[in-house]
Amino acid sequence: MLQRLARLSWRRSAAAAPLAVALRCASSGSVDITVPLNFWAGKRRRGPEKCNTEDVYEPATGRILCHLEPCGPVEVDQAVKAAKSAFGHWSKMSGMERARTMIEAAHIIESRREEIAEMEVVNNGKSITEARLDVDSARLCIEYYAGLASTLAGQHVQLPGGSFAYTRREPLGVCVGIGAWNYPFQIAAWKSAPALACGNSMVFKPSPVTPVTAVMLAEIYAKAGAPEGLLNVVQGGQETGSLLCHHPDVAKLSFTGSVPTGQKIMEMASKGVKPVTLELGGKSPLLIFQDSDLENAVRGALMANFLSQGQVCSNGTRVFVQRDILPEFVEEVVKRTQAIEIGDPLLESTRMGALVSRSHLDKVLSFVDQAKKEGATVMCGGEPFVPSDPKLRGGYYMTPCVLSNCTDEMTCVKEEIFGPVMSVLSFETEEEVLQRANDTTLGLAAGVFTRDVRRAHRVVEHLKAGSCFINNYNITPVEVPFGGFKMSGIGRENGQVTIEYYTQLKTVFVEMGDVDSLF
């Protein structure tokens, strides 16, 4: 089974063999890559008989990890039908019954934490330290919504003459989740947990770049006692996603990814008047005032730019620093950035692994080249990185980059790079920086560092962003809603409010007297 990709035979510590030795292609016999990655009705499923498979790469080495079998109309229909069948049973269970299954799934995730994290590293390229935190976030999300499953309730409204009305919060049906490649396992949990807690079933399509760990999550739910077909996984790209969006038995769509793709999904959903949750891109501002605790501001800027090799939609990549502290800030940020250890993502000491693909690495590097042409100064990084270990030399690495002397009109400041590139800008006044910070069509996140509590809340009030941070950045507890303003999305993930996005409200009027008729 594919989950055995993470078996103890290749698990290792910093002293063990290099990653590429431990993870060979099929010819080595150490990794089973022949098992299909599609999963519905409780089993792994083959793709279309004559489909063209797609190679899936290991970012750390550049080697082929496994092969993807994209799903066509027949397979998508089978997965949706499996979800529809499971919904009939799951939706009639009590919240406590659903919670027990979800809690069991969380326990299984906890027991397999290292295995799942290592598989996430192999398929995504991020460091093992971050991957473990992602697995923890997924588990906590499932536990959180398991706790809410039994609290779903409507409202009682007393009316004249003893009559009354009440509301029922009911599940939607078959929900579709479409994930991104930067947090494969976590996103699958963030989308499935609230959906299942509310009594829905789900068909999930991971990114074709990182298809593996979502299947592991589906198998975990099944092992926890979920009905066959409760969480199904279909693999594929744009065509498979389109089939899901247009399927008549799909009641709701939840997507994480780019703005252009989100727009297309919203358009397709409109044909069936289906609700959507969209968590899209960002070009978020981080405002650092001269009264900030500089040490924490530097830490915050690094967390806002270099998590997951900078491949985070909420990253605060426009770092506005008040002029009086700009030289000291840049000096310290550059020093810390140059000290980031790059390399084998399975080593405990590594803090920056590989970018997700060769094409994405080239795209990020091209942004740095464009920034230099437009007048930005490269203070450090922004170059391809070749690890000393020969087994890793085919991987997709680069040195984290800090750009100074940036202006609002530069491409690096206006467009989402989605890589380890920090653009530093200076500002003079609060009024000025707020205007510049909000001068974007996106509004996913924003942050402010200051010791002045009144300023902090005043600035946050005026920032046009869905998730704002004061004296920290990129903290996403599952209890707190996450989502954007403007073109950064619709709806929220996590927090209690998400229950509203996975249920529909039914109003019931109860007459206790005679009908007062005009006829």
Short mmCIF file of C-alpha atoms in Angstrom, two decimals:
data_model
loop_
_atom_site.label_atom_id
_atom_site.label_comp_id
_atom_site.label_asym_id
_atom_site.label_seq_id
_atom_site.Cartn_x
_atom_site.Cartn_y
_atom_site.Cartn_z
CA MET A 1 0.00 0.00 0.00
CA LEU A 2 1.12 3.52 -0.74
CA GLN A 3 1.09 4.58 2.87
CA ARG A 4 4.08 2.27 3.30
CA LEU A 5 6.13 4.81 1.35
CA ALA A 6 6.91 6.20 4.74
CA ARG A 7 7.83 2.90 6.36
CA LEU A 8 10.66 2.49 8.82
CA SER A 9 12.88 1.01 6.14
CA TRP A 10 13.73 4.52 4.95
CA ARG A 11 12.99 6.60 8.01
CA ARG A 12 16.17 8.14 9.26
CA SER A 13 17.87 10.70 11.44
CA ALA A 14 20.48 13.31 10.63
CA ALA A 15 23.17 10.66 10.73
CA ALA A 16 21.44 8.33 8.32
CA ALA A 17 21.88 7.93 4.58
CA PRO A 18 21.02 10.74 2.16
CA LEU A 19 17.43 11.12 1.03
CA ALA A 20 17.98 9.94 -2.52
CA VAL A 21 19.58 6.72 -1.30
CA ALA A 22 16.58 5.99 0.88
CA LEU A 23 13.97 6.89 -1.75
CA ARG A 24 14.69 5.13 -5.01
CA CYS A 25 12.56 4.77 -8.09
CA ALA A 26 10.59 1.60 -8.73
CA SER A 27 13.62 -0.25 -10.03
CA SER A 28 15.27 -0.21 -6.62
CA GLY A 29 12.39 -2.09 -5.01
CA SER A 30 12.51 0.00 -1.81
CA VAL A 31 9.35 2.01 -2.56
CA ASP A 32 6.08 0.69 -3.92
CA ILE A 33 4.91 3.27 -6.48
CA THR A 34 2.61 0.92 -8.37
CA VAL A 35 -0.41 1.36 -6.10
CA PRO A 36 -3.04 3.78 -7.51
CA LEU A 37 -3.55 7.12 -5.82
CA ASN A 38 -7.31 7.30 -6.43
CA PHE A 39 -9.59 6.25 -3.58
CA TRP A 40 -13.35 5.92 -3.38
CA ALA A 41 -15.92 3.60 -1.82
CA GLY A 42 -13.30 2.48 0.67
CA LYS A 43 -10.65 1.23 -1.78
CA ARG A 44 -7.78 2.29 -3.99
CA ARG A 45 -8.93 2.57 -7.56
CA ARG A 46 -7.26 2.48 -10.94
CA GLY A 47 -7.65 5.42 -13.27
CA PRO A 48 -9.06 5.12 -16.80
CA GLU A 49 -7.76 2.04 -18.56
CA LYS A 50 -6.05 3.95 -21.36
CA CYS A 51 -5.20 7.16 -19.50
CA ASN A 52 -1.82 8.81 -19.81
CA THR A 53 -0.08 8.75 -16.45
CA GLU A 54 1.77 11.77 -15.14
CA ASP A 55 5.10 11.72 -13.35
CA VAL A 56 5.20 12.91 -9.74
CA TYR A 57 8.58 14.20 -8.61
CA GLU A 58 10.47 14.29 -5.36
CA PRO A 59 11.52 17.96 -4.98
CA ALA A 60 14.57 17.20 -2.85
CA THR A 61 16.21 15.06 -5.53
CA GLY A 62 14.33 15.79 -8.75
CA ARG A 63 13.69 12.07 -9.20
CA ILE A 64 10.38 10.48 -10.15
CA LEU A 65 8.55 9.41 -7.01
CA CYS A 66 5.47 7.80 -8.50
CA HIS A 67 2.92 8.08 -11.30
CA LEU A 68 -0.46 9.79 -11.30
CA GLU A 69 -3.54 8.36 -13.02
CA PRO A 70 -5.91 11.29 -13.76
CA CYS A 71 -9.62 10.63 -13.34
CA GLY A 72 -12.02 11.12 -16.21
CA PRO A 73 -15.83 11.41 -16.30
CA VAL A 74 -16.48 7.79 -15.35
CA GLU A 75 -14.16 7.83 -12.35
CA VAL A 76 -15.38 11.22 -11.11
CA ASP A 77 -18.96 9.99 -11.34
CA GLN A 78 -18.10 6.84 -9.41
CA ALA A 79 -16.44 8.86 -6.65
CA VAL A 80 -19.37 11.27 -6.39
CA LYS A 81 -21.83 8.38 -6.29
CA ALA A 82 -19.81 6.77 -3.49
CA ALA A 83 -19.91 10.07 -1.58
CA LYS A 84 -23.65 10.39 -2.17
CA SER A 85 -24.24 6.91 -0.83
CA ALA A 86 -22.15 7.59 2.29
CA PHE A 87 -23.97 10.87 2.85
CA GLY A 88 -27.27 9.05 3.21
CA HIS A 89 -25.95 7.17 6.23
CA TRP A 90 -23.56 9.75 7.71
CA SER A 91 -26.04 12.64 7.65
CA LYS A 92 -28.54 10.65 9.74
CA MET A 93 -26.03 9.95 12.49
CA SER A 94 -26.03 12.11 15.59
CA GLY A 95 -23.28 14.65 16.09
CA MET A 96 -21.85 12.53 18.90
CA GLU A 97 -21.66 9.50 16.62
CA ARG A 98 -19.87 11.48 13.92
CA ALA A 99 -17.56 12.94 16.55
CA ARG A 100 -16.46 9.50 17.72
CA THR A 101 -15.33 8.54 14.23
CA MET A 102 -13.49 11.83 13.78
CA ILE A 103 -11.75 11.56 17.14
CA GLU A 104 -10.60 8.06 16.23
CA ALA A 105 -9.19 9.44 12.97
CA ALA A 106 -7.33 12.10 14.95
CA HIS A 107 -5.86 9.40 17.21
CA ILE A 108 -4.64 7.45 14.18
CA ILE A 109 -3.03 10.60 12.76
CA GLU A 110 -1.29 11.18 16.08
CA SER A 111 0.05 7.62 16.14
CA ARG A 112 1.32 7.95 12.56
CA ARG A 113 2.59 11.53 12.87
CA GLU A 114 6.15 10.82 11.82
CA GLU A 115 5.17 8.60 8.91
CA ILE A 116 2.75 11.16 7.49
CA ALA A 117 5.19 14.04 8.02
CA GLU A 118 7.98 12.22 6.23
CA MET A 119 5.73 11.43 3.29
CA GLU A 120 4.74 15.09 3.14
CA VAL A 121 8.42 16.04 3.00
CA VAL A 122 9.12 13.56 0.23
CA ASN A 123 6.24 14.77 -1.92
CA ASN A 124 6.40 18.52 -1.12
CA GLY A 125 10.00 19.34 -0.26
CA LYS A 126 9.42 21.28 2.97
CA SER A 127 11.46 20.61 6.08
CA ILE A 128 10.52 17.77 8.39
CA THR A 129 10.15 20.26 11.25
CA GLU A 130 7.43 22.14 9.39
CA ALA A 131 5.78 18.98 8.11
CA ARG A 132 5.30 17.69 11.65
CA LEU A 133 3.56 20.95 12.57
CA ASP A 134 1.32 20.59 9.50
CA VAL A 135 0.30 17.10 10.61
CA ASP A 136 -0.41 18.45 14.09
CA SER A 137 -2.58 21.20 12.59
CA ALA A 138 -4.54 18.62 10.61
CA ARG A 139 -5.12 16.50 13.69
CA LEU A 140 -6.16 19.48 15.82
CA CYS A 141 -8.57 20.61 13.12
CA ILE A 142 -10.30 17.23 13.09
CA GLU A 143 -10.45 17.21 16.90
CA TYR A 144 -11.86 20.75 16.95
CA TYR A 145 -14.69 20.01 14.53
CA ALA A 146 -15.41 16.71 16.22
CA GLY A 147 -16.09 18.82 19.31
CA LEU A 148 -18.47 21.03 17.36
CA ALA A 149 -20.34 18.17 15.67
CA SER A 150 -22.73 17.68 18.57
CA THR A 151 -23.35 21.41 19.09
CA LEU A 152 -25.05 22.11 15.77
CA ALA A 153 -28.40 23.64 16.60
CA GLY A 154 -31.06 25.94 15.26
CA GLN A 155 -33.09 28.70 16.86
CA HIS A 156 -36.56 28.78 18.43
CA VAL A 157 -38.68 31.88 17.77
CA GLN A 158 -41.88 32.45 19.74
CA LEU A 159 -44.71 33.96 17.67
CA PRO A 160 -48.16 35.41 18.60
CA GLY A 161 -50.99 33.11 19.68
CA GLY A 162 -48.72 30.31 20.82
CA SER A 163 -47.39 29.67 17.33
CA PHE A 164 -43.66 29.40 16.87
CA ALA A 165 -40.92 28.89 14.32
CA TYR A 166 -37.64 27.11 14.48
CA THR A 167 -34.60 26.73 12.28
CA ARG A 168 -32.64 23.61 11.45
CA ARG A 169 -29.03 23.62 10.39
CA GLU A 170 -28.76 20.80 7.83
CA PRO A 171 -25.87 19.38 5.80
CA LEU A 172 -25.49 20.29 2.15
CA GLY A 173 -24.72 16.88 0.69
CA VAL A 174 -21.68 15.93 -1.37
CA CYS A 175 -18.99 18.62 -1.00
CA VAL A 176 -15.92 18.93 -3.20
CA GLY A 177 -12.56 20.02 -1.85
CA ILE A 178 -9.78 21.05 -4.22
CA GLY A 179 -6.40 21.41 -2.54
CA ALA A 180 -3.13 23.20 -3.19
CA TRP A 181 0.36 21.75 -3.25
CA ASN A 182 1.92 23.80 -0.44
CA TYR A 183 0.04 22.14 2.46
CA PRO A 184 -1.31 18.88 1.01
CA PHE A 185 -2.26 16.97 4.17
CA GLN A 186 -3.27 19.99 6.21
CA ILE A 187 -5.57 21.41 3.53
CA ALA A 188 -7.25 18.02 3.07
CA ALA A 189 -8.01 18.02 6.80
CA TRP A 190 -9.03 21.69 6.92
CA LYS A 191 -11.63 21.06 4.21
CA SER A 192 -12.85 17.61 5.22
CA ALA A 193 -13.15 18.14 8.99
CA PRO A 194 -15.87 20.84 9.02
CA ALA A 195 -17.66 19.19 6.10
CA LEU A 196 -17.85 15.81 7.85
CA ALA A 197 -18.70 17.31 11.24
CA CYS A 198 -21.76 18.93 9.66
CA GLY A 199 -22.92 15.62 8.17
CA ASN A 200 -21.65 16.04 4.62
CA SER A 201 -19.50 13.68 2.58
CA MET A 202 -16.60 14.84 0.40
CA VAL A 203 -14.72 14.17 -2.80
CA PHE A 204 -11.25 15.70 -2.53
CA LYS A 205 -8.92 16.46 -5.42
CA PRO A 206 -5.34 17.20 -4.33
CA SER A 207 -2.89 19.06 -6.50
CA PRO A 208 -1.40 16.73 -9.14
CA VAL A 209 2.01 17.91 -7.93
CA THR A 210 1.47 16.54 -4.41
CA PRO A 211 -1.09 13.72 -4.64
CA VAL A 212 0.03 11.29 -1.98
CA THR A 213 -0.90 12.31 1.57
CA ALA A 214 -4.56 13.12 0.85
CA VAL A 215 -4.99 9.42 0.07
CA MET A 216 -3.44 8.58 3.42
CA LEU A 217 -6.04 10.80 5.11
CA ALA A 218 -8.90 9.07 3.26
CA GLU A 219 -7.60 5.68 4.41
CA ILE A 220 -7.31 6.98 7.98
CA TYR A 221 -10.96 8.05 8.01
CA ALA A 222 -11.93 4.62 6.66
CA LYS A 223 -9.88 2.87 9.32
CA ALA A 224 -11.52 5.05 11.96
CA GLY A 225 -14.90 3.59 11.03
CA ALA A 226 -16.27 6.11 8.54
CA PRO A 227 -18.81 4.77 6.02
CA GLU A 228 -17.34 3.71 2.69
CA GLY A 229 -17.28 6.74 0.43
CA LEU A 230 -17.30 9.39 3.16
CA LEU A 231 -13.99 10.88 1.98
CA ASN A 232 -12.94 10.03 -1.56
CA VAL A 233 -9.84 11.14 -3.45
CA VAL A 234 -9.72 11.68 -7.20
CA GLN A 235 -6.48 12.65 -8.91
CA GLY A 236 -6.00 14.90 -11.87
CA GLY A 237 -5.59 18.45 -13.07
CA GLN A 238 -7.85 21.05 -14.59
CA GLU A 239 -10.07 18.61 -16.50
CA THR A 240 -10.78 16.52 -13.40
CA GLY A 241 -11.51 19.65 -11.39
CA SER A 242 -13.92 20.87 -14.05
CA LEU A 243 -15.78 17.55 -13.99
CA LEU A 244 -16.21 17.86 -10.23
CA CYS A 245 -17.43 21.46 -10.46
CA HIS A 246 -20.06 20.60 -13.07
CA HIS A 247 -21.29 17.34 -11.53
CA PRO A 248 -25.01 17.69 -10.76
CA ASP A 249 -24.76 15.77 -7.46
CA VAL A 250 -22.11 18.09 -6.01
CA ALA A 251 -23.64 20.60 -3.58
CA LYS A 252 -20.67 22.78 -2.64
CA LEU A 253 -17.11 23.58 -3.74
CA SER A 254 -14.16 24.58 -1.58
CA PHE A 255 -10.93 25.57 -3.32
CA THR A 256 -7.49 26.70 -2.23
CA GLY A 257 -5.17 28.07 -4.90
CA SER A 258 -4.58 30.89 -7.33
CA VAL A 259 -6.92 33.77 -8.11
CA PRO A 260 -7.34 32.87 -11.82
CA THR A 261 -8.29 29.28 -11.01
CA GLY A 262 -10.60 30.45 -8.25
CA GLN A 263 -12.38 32.72 -10.72
CA LYS A 264 -12.91 29.80 -13.08
CA ILE A 265 -14.27 27.61 -10.29
CA MET A 266 -16.65 30.35 -9.20
CA GLU A 267 -17.88 30.69 -12.76
CA MET A 268 -18.44 26.95 -13.10
CA ALA A 269 -20.20 26.80 -9.73
CA SER A 270 -22.54 29.59 -10.83
CA LYS A 271 -24.03 27.31 -13.50
CA GLY A 272 -25.54 25.20 -10.74
CA VAL A 273 -25.85 28.05 -8.20
CA LYS A 274 -23.51 26.12 -5.90
CA PRO A 275 -21.95 27.83 -2.87
CA VAL A 276 -18.18 28.20 -2.93
CA THR A 277 -15.43 28.75 -0.40
CA LEU A 278 -12.36 30.25 -2.05
CA GLU A 279 -9.02 30.73 -0.29
CA LEU A 280 -6.92 32.42 -2.95
CA GLY A 281 -3.68 34.33 -3.34
CA GLY A 282 -2.18 37.17 -1.37
CA LYS A 283 0.37 39.95 -1.54
CA SER A 284 0.21 40.79 2.10
CA PRO A 285 1.78 43.79 3.84
CA LEU A 286 3.81 43.63 7.04
CA LEU A 287 4.14 47.03 8.76
CA ILE A 288 7.06 47.50 11.14
CA PHE A 289 7.04 50.75 13.13
CA GLN A 290 10.11 52.34 14.69
CA ASP A 291 8.91 51.62 18.23
CA SER A 292 8.76 47.87 17.55
CA ASP A 293 10.71 45.30 19.49
CA LEU A 294 13.28 44.85 16.72
CA GLU A 295 14.18 41.29 17.64
CA ASN A 296 10.54 40.19 17.39
CA ALA A 297 9.99 42.24 14.23
CA VAL A 298 12.90 40.46 12.53
CA ARG A 299 11.62 37.08 13.66
CA GLY A 300 8.16 37.98 12.42
CA ALA A 301 9.47 39.09 9.02
CA LEU A 302 11.35 35.82 8.60
CA MET A 303 8.27 33.80 9.55
CA ALA A 304 6.22 35.95 7.18
CA ASN A 305 8.45 35.19 4.20
CA PHE A 306 10.36 31.93 4.49
CA LEU A 307 7.97 29.30 5.84
CA SER A 308 7.64 26.41 3.39
CA GLN A 309 10.29 27.98 1.14
CA GLY A 310 8.08 31.07 0.88
CA GLN A 311 5.28 29.04 -0.71
CA VAL A 312 2.53 30.33 1.58
CA CYS A 313 -0.45 32.35 0.31
CA SER A 314 -0.66 34.51 3.44
CA ASN A 315 3.03 35.47 3.51
CA GLY A 316 3.78 39.10 4.34
CA THR A 317 6.08 39.65 1.39
CA ARG A 318 5.74 43.45 1.29
CA VAL A 319 7.71 44.42 4.39
CA PHE A 320 7.21 48.13 5.13
CA VAL A 321 9.80 49.40 7.63
CA GLN A 322 9.74 52.90 9.14
CA ARG A 323 12.73 54.80 7.85
CA ASP A 324 14.50 55.44 11.16
CA ILE A 325 15.04 51.72 11.84
CA LEU A 326 15.41 50.56 8.23
CA PRO A 327 19.23 50.13 8.16
CA GLU A 328 19.31 48.19 11.44
CA PHE A 329 16.36 46.04 10.40
CA VAL A 330 17.81 45.15 7.00
CA GLU A 331 21.19 44.33 8.48
CA GLU A 332 19.70 41.94 11.01
CA VAL A 333 17.27 40.32 8.54
CA VAL A 334 20.08 39.70 6.05
CA LYS A 335 22.29 38.17 8.73
CA ARG A 336 19.53 35.81 9.85
CA THR A 337 18.54 34.95 6.27
CA GLN A 338 22.09 34.04 5.31
CA ALA A 339 22.22 31.69 8.32
CA ILE A 340 19.19 29.65 7.20
CA GLU A 341 20.31 26.08 6.60
CA ILE A 342 19.23 24.80 3.19
CA GLY A 343 19.33 21.19 2.09
CA ASP A 344 17.94 17.73 2.73
CA PRO A 345 14.45 18.39 4.12
CA LEU A 346 14.44 15.17 6.14
CA LEU A 347 17.35 16.33 8.29
CA GLU A 348 16.46 17.84 11.64
CA SER A 349 18.87 20.73 11.12
CA THR A 350 17.39 21.84 7.80
CA ARG A 351 15.23 24.97 7.90
CA MET A 352 14.62 25.38 4.16
CA GLY A 353 14.04 22.48 1.83
CA ALA A 354 13.33 22.37 -1.87
CA LEU A 355 10.75 24.31 -3.84
CA VAL A 356 7.95 22.15 -5.16
CA SER A 357 9.01 21.81 -8.82
CA ARG A 358 11.66 22.78 -11.36
CA SER A 359 9.26 25.05 -13.23
CA HIS A 360 8.25 26.84 -10.04
CA LEU A 361 11.88 27.32 -9.02
CA ASP A 362 12.63 28.88 -12.40
CA LYS A 363 9.61 31.17 -12.03
CA VAL A 364 10.70 32.40 -8.60
CA LEU A 365 14.26 33.01 -9.79
CA SER A 366 12.91 35.00 -12.74
CA PHE A 367 11.16 37.34 -10.30
CA VAL A 368 14.51 38.06 -8.65
CA ASP A 369 16.09 38.80 -12.02
CA GLN A 370 13.22 41.13 -12.89
CA ALA A 371 13.57 42.91 -9.54
CA LYS A 372 17.25 43.61 -10.25
CA LYS A 373 16.37 45.01 -13.69
CA GLU A 374 13.79 47.31 -12.09
CA GLY A 375 16.29 48.71 -9.57
CA ALA A 376 15.90 46.60 -6.45
CA THR A 377 19.06 45.68 -4.55
CA VAL A 378 19.67 42.02 -3.77
CA MET A 379 20.99 42.06 -0.22
CA CYS A 380 21.40 38.29 -0.14
CA GLY A 381 20.25 35.11 -1.87
CA GLY A 382 18.05 34.78 -4.89
CA GLU A 383 20.28 32.21 -6.58
CA PRO A 384 20.01 28.49 -7.38
CA PHE A 385 21.46 26.37 -4.60
CA VAL A 386 23.21 23.06 -5.15
CA PRO A 387 23.62 20.93 -2.00
CA SER A 388 26.99 19.36 -1.41
CA ASP A 389 25.45 15.90 -1.28
CA PRO A 390 25.55 14.60 -4.87
CA LYS A 391 22.29 12.70 -4.35
CA LEU A 392 20.46 16.02 -3.88
CA ARG A 393 21.95 17.93 -6.80
CA GLY A 394 18.91 17.40 -8.98
CA GLY A 395 16.64 19.02 -6.37
CA TYR A 396 14.87 22.35 -6.64
CA TYR A 397 16.74 24.57 -4.21
CA MET A 398 17.44 28.30 -4.00
CA THR A 399 18.92 30.66 -1.45
CA PRO A 400 16.36 32.80 0.41
CA CYS A 401 16.41 36.34 -0.91
CA VAL A 402 16.08 39.80 0.64
CA LEU A 403 15.44 42.72 -1.74
CA SER A 404 15.92 46.31 -0.57
CA ASN A 405 15.35 49.69 -2.23
CA CYS A 406 12.00 48.37 -3.44
CA THR A 407 9.21 50.64 -4.62
CA ASP A 408 5.48 50.06 -4.90
CA GLU A 409 5.57 49.90 -8.71
CA MET A 410 8.08 47.03 -8.94
CA THR A 411 6.91 43.64 -10.16
CA CYS A 412 8.30 41.94 -7.06
CA VAL A 413 6.09 44.19 -4.91
CA LYS A 414 2.92 43.99 -7.00
CA GLU A 415 2.79 40.31 -7.99
CA GLU A 416 2.65 37.19 -5.84
CA ILE A 417 6.02 35.43 -6.14
CA PHE A 418 5.21 32.42 -3.93
CA GLY A 419 8.83 31.76 -3.10
CA PRO A 420 11.48 32.77 -0.53
CA VAL A 421 11.77 36.41 -1.64
CA MET A 422 11.27 39.30 0.82
CA SER A 423 10.74 42.81 -0.57
CA VAL A 424 11.65 45.57 1.89
CA LEU A 425 10.17 49.05 1.50
CA SER A 426 10.51 52.16 3.67
CA PHE A 427 7.81 54.51 4.93
CA GLU A 428 7.51 57.71 6.94
CA THR A 429 4.02 58.00 8.43
CA GLU A 430 1.19 55.75 9.53
CA GLU A 431 -1.28 57.36 7.13
CA GLU A 432 1.09 56.91 4.20
CA VAL A 433 1.86 53.24 4.88
CA LEU A 434 -1.78 52.32 5.32
CA GLN A 435 -2.64 53.77 1.93
CA ARG A 436 0.22 51.88 0.30
CA ALA A 437 -0.48 48.64 2.19
CA ASN A 438 -4.09 48.60 0.98
CA ASP A 439 -3.20 49.49 -2.62
CA THR A 440 -3.73 45.97 -3.96
CA THR A 441 -6.58 43.90 -5.33
CA LEU A 442 -5.73 41.19 -2.79
CA GLY A 443 -6.46 41.10 0.92
CA LEU A 444 -5.63 37.77 2.48
CA ALA A 445 -3.46 38.80 5.42
CA ALA A 446 -1.58 41.72 7.00
CA GLY A 447 0.59 42.34 10.04
CA VAL A 448 1.83 45.15 12.25
CA PHE A 449 4.68 45.33 14.73
CA THR A 450 4.56 48.12 17.32
CA ARG A 451 4.71 48.58 21.09
CA ASP A 452 1.87 51.13 20.93
CA VAL A 453 -1.30 49.15 21.62
CA ARG A 454 -3.55 51.97 20.42
CA ARG A 455 -1.68 52.22 17.14
CA ALA A 456 -1.79 48.44 16.69
CA HIS A 457 -5.57 48.28 16.89
CA ARG A 458 -6.02 51.48 14.91
CA VAL A 459 -3.85 50.19 12.07
CA VAL A 460 -5.52 46.77 12.03
CA GLU A 461 -8.91 48.45 11.80
CA HIS A 462 -7.85 50.15 8.57
CA LEU A 463 -6.02 47.23 6.96
CA LYS A 464 -8.13 45.61 4.25
CA ALA A 465 -7.30 41.99 4.95
CA GLY A 466 -9.14 38.99 6.33
CA SER A 467 -6.44 37.74 8.71
CA CYS A 468 -4.40 40.31 10.63
CA PHE A 469 -1.53 39.78 13.05
CA ILE A 470 -0.26 42.08 15.81
CA ASN A 471 3.37 41.48 16.85
CA ASN A 472 3.45 38.05 15.20
CA TYR A 473 2.80 36.50 11.79
CA ASN A 474 1.54 33.32 10.09
CA ILE A 475 -0.09 31.91 13.20
CA THR A 476 -3.12 29.83 12.21
CA PRO A 477 -4.78 28.13 15.20
CA VAL A 478 -7.69 25.99 14.04
CA GLU A 479 -10.06 27.75 16.44
CA VAL A 480 -9.67 31.02 14.51
CA PRO A 481 -11.27 31.73 11.08
CA PHE A 482 -8.87 32.12 8.16
CA GLY A 483 -9.69 33.76 4.83
CA GLY A 484 -9.42 36.89 2.76
CA PHE A 485 -10.97 40.13 1.60
CA LYS A 486 -11.29 41.35 -1.99
CA MET A 487 -9.85 38.96 -4.60
CA SER A 488 -8.24 36.80 -1.93
CA GLY A 489 -11.37 34.78 -1.51
CA ILE A 490 -14.86 34.11 -0.21
CA GLY A 491 -15.80 32.38 3.02
CA ARG A 492 -13.59 31.15 5.82
CA GLU A 493 -11.76 28.03 6.89
CA ASN A 494 -11.36 26.99 10.53
CA GLY A 495 -13.19 28.45 13.49
CA GLN A 496 -16.83 28.07 14.44
CA VAL A 497 -18.06 30.29 11.59
CA THR A 498 -17.05 27.65 9.03
CA ILE A 499 -20.02 25.56 10.16
CA GLU A 500 -22.17 28.10 8.29
CA TYR A 501 -20.33 27.35 5.04
CA TYR A 502 -21.00 23.60 5.25
CA THR A 503 -24.65 23.73 6.26
CA GLN A 504 -27.88 25.24 4.99
CA LEU A 505 -30.57 26.81 7.14
CA LYS A 506 -34.13 25.53 7.04
CA THR A 507 -36.93 27.58 8.61
CA VAL A 508 -40.04 25.80 9.93
CA PHE A 509 -43.25 27.67 10.87
CA VAL A 510 -45.63 25.93 13.28
CA GLU A 511 -49.21 27.22 13.54
CA MET A 512 -50.89 26.42 16.87
CA GLY A 513 -54.25 27.99 16.04
CA ASP A 514 -56.57 28.33 13.09
CA VAL A 515 -55.50 29.62 9.69
CA ASP A 516 -56.30 33.32 9.36
CA SER A 517 -57.33 33.35 5.70
CA LEU A 518 -58.25 36.25 3.48
CA PHE A 519 -60.32 33.94 1.32
#
